[in-house]
PDB file of C-alpha atoms in Angstrom:
ATOM      1  CA  MET A 116     -18.696  -2.138 -24.459  1.00 67.00           C
ATOM      2  CA  SER A 117     -21.030   0.692 -23.770  1.00 83.00           C
ATOM      3  CA  ALA A 118     -22.336   1.558 -20.350  1.00 80.00           C
ATOM      4  CA  THR A 119     -25.847   0.522 -21.379  1.00 80.00           C
ATOM      5  CA  THR A 120     -24.698  -2.973 -22.293  1.00 84.00           C
ATOM      6  CA  ILE A 121     -22.686  -3.374 -19.114  1.00 84.00           C
ATOM      7  CA  GLY A 122     -25.614  -2.070 -17.060  1.00 86.00           C
ATOM      8  CA  ALA A 123     -27.950  -4.554 -18.725  1.00 87.00           C
ATOM      9  CA  LEU A 124     -25.547  -7.431 -18.104  1.00 85.00           C
ATOM     10  CA  VAL A 125     -25.028  -6.522 -14.452  1.00 87.00           C
ATOM     11  CA  GLY A 126     -28.755  -5.969 -13.918  1.00 86.00           C
ATOM     12  CA  GLY A 127     -29.571  -9.318 -15.503  1.00 84.00           C
ATOM     13  CA  VAL A 128     -27.016 -11.134 -13.368  1.00 84.00           C
ATOM     14  CA  ILE A 129     -28.232  -9.496 -10.164  1.00 81.00           C
ATOM     15  CA  ASP A 130     -31.840 -10.289 -11.037  1.00 78.00           C
ATOM     16  CA  SER A 131     -31.062 -13.911 -11.822  1.00 79.00           C
ATOM     17  CA  MET A 132     -29.222 -14.283  -8.484  1.00 78.00           C
ATOM     18  CA  SER A 133     -32.400 -13.452  -6.543  1.00 69.00           C
ATOM     19  CA  GLY A 134     -34.032 -16.677  -7.738  1.00 68.00           C
ATOM     20  CA  ASP A 135     -37.585 -15.350  -7.571  1.00 66.00           C
ATOM     21  CA  ASP A 136     -38.313 -15.901 -11.266  1.00 64.00           C
ATOM     22  CA  ASP A 137     -36.777 -17.489 -14.327  1.00 66.00           C
ATOM     23  CA  ALA A 138     -36.558 -14.381 -16.522  1.00 71.00           C
ATOM     24  CA  SER A 139     -33.716 -11.966 -16.028  1.00 70.00           C
ATOM     25  CA  TRP A 140     -34.810  -9.570 -18.764  1.00 78.00           C
ATOM     26  CA  ASP A 141     -36.555  -7.230 -16.317  1.00 80.00           C
ATOM     27  CA  GLY A 142     -33.332  -6.870 -14.337  1.00 81.00           C
ATOM     28  CA  ALA A 143     -31.441  -6.257 -17.563  1.00 84.00           C
ATOM     29  CA  LEU A 144     -33.924  -3.559 -18.519  1.00 86.00           C
ATOM     30  CA  LYS A 145     -33.621  -1.889 -15.107  1.00 85.00           C
ATOM     31  CA  GLY A 146     -29.824  -2.100 -15.305  1.00 86.00           C
ATOM     32  CA  ALA A 147     -29.790  -0.473 -18.732  1.00 89.00           C
ATOM     33  CA  ILE A 148     -32.030   2.349 -17.528  1.00 89.00           C
ATOM     34  CA  VAL A 149     -29.890   2.946 -14.434  1.00 89.00           C
ATOM     35  CA  ALA A 150     -26.742   2.979 -16.579  1.00 89.00           C
ATOM     36  CA  ASN A 151     -28.229   5.613 -18.888  1.00 89.00           C
ATOM     37  CA  VAL A 152     -29.353   7.757 -15.966  1.00 90.00           C
ATOM     38  CA  LEU A 153     -25.901   7.540 -14.387  1.00 90.00           C
ATOM     39  CA  LYS A 154     -24.248   8.495 -17.692  1.00 90.00           C
ATOM     40  CA  VAL A 155     -26.032  11.839 -17.369  1.00 92.00           C
ATOM     41  CA  ALA A 156     -26.212  12.337 -13.600  1.00 95.00           C
ATOM     42  CA  VAL A 157     -22.596  11.622 -12.630  1.00 94.00           C
ATOM     43  CA  PRO A 158     -20.988  14.159 -15.009  1.00 95.00           C
ATOM     44  CA  MET A 159     -23.564  16.766 -13.969  1.00 96.00           C
ATOM     45  CA  ALA A 160     -22.833  16.186 -10.274  1.00 97.00           C
ATOM     46  CA  ILE A 161     -19.076  16.406 -10.829  1.00 97.00           C
ATOM     47  CA  THR A 162     -19.458  19.595 -12.882  1.00 97.00           C
ATOM     48  CA  TYR A 163     -21.631  21.136 -10.176  1.00 97.00           C
ATOM     49  CA  ALA A 164     -19.155  20.213  -7.420  1.00 97.00           C
ATOM     50  CA  VAL A 165     -16.169  21.626  -9.327  1.00 97.00           C
ATOM     51  CA  GLY A 166     -18.069  24.813 -10.162  1.00 96.00           C
ATOM     52  CA  TRP A 167     -19.121  25.264  -6.549  1.00 96.00           C
ATOM     53  CA  ALA A 168     -15.536  24.780  -5.353  1.00 96.00           C
ATOM     54  CA  VAL A 169     -14.213  27.296  -7.893  1.00 96.00           C
ATOM     55  CA  LEU A 170     -16.814  29.909  -6.936  1.00 96.00           C
ATOM     56  CA  ARG A 171     -16.119  29.371  -3.241  1.00 95.00           C
ATOM     57  CA  GLY A 172     -12.376  29.695  -3.831  1.00 94.00           C
ATOM     58  CA  ALA A 173     -12.894  32.827  -5.933  1.00 93.00           C
ATOM     59  CA  GLY A 174     -14.963  34.359  -3.139  1.00 90.00           C
ATOM     60  CA  GLU A 175     -12.254  33.616  -0.587  1.00 91.00           C
ATOM     61  CA  LEU A 176      -9.621  35.100  -2.906  1.00 90.00           C
ATOM     62  CA  VAL A 177     -11.630  38.311  -3.323  1.00 89.00           C
ATOM     63  CA  GLU A 178     -11.978  38.613   0.442  1.00 88.00           C
ATOM     64  CA  MET A 179      -8.218  38.136   0.880  1.00 88.00           C
ATOM     65  CA  VAL A 180      -7.398  40.762  -1.768  1.00 89.00           C
ATOM     66  CA  LYS A 181      -9.884  43.316  -0.427  1.00 88.00           C
ATOM     67  CA  GLY A 182      -8.758  42.732   3.133  1.00 83.00           C
ATOM     68  CA  ASP A 183     -12.207  43.236   4.599  1.00 64.00           C
ATOM     69  CA  LYS A 184     -11.986  43.100   8.392  1.00 60.00           C
ATOM     70  CA  GLN A 185     -15.251  42.745  10.221  1.00 55.00           C
TER      71      GLN A 185
END
């Protein structure tokens, strides 16, 4: 199952649990949209975090090799 389908199913179930209306299609639509946004945002956030950690580590390594004492 794709993330969009799972997001729609979860969104529909959550919306139907609220009991405010009979239609759960709006919750399914919101769940599908959130799933698609997360499919893009989560990998970008992980890539950014790994890149930041590598650059920070590289900077520390350069300082250790140079031996700059301030």
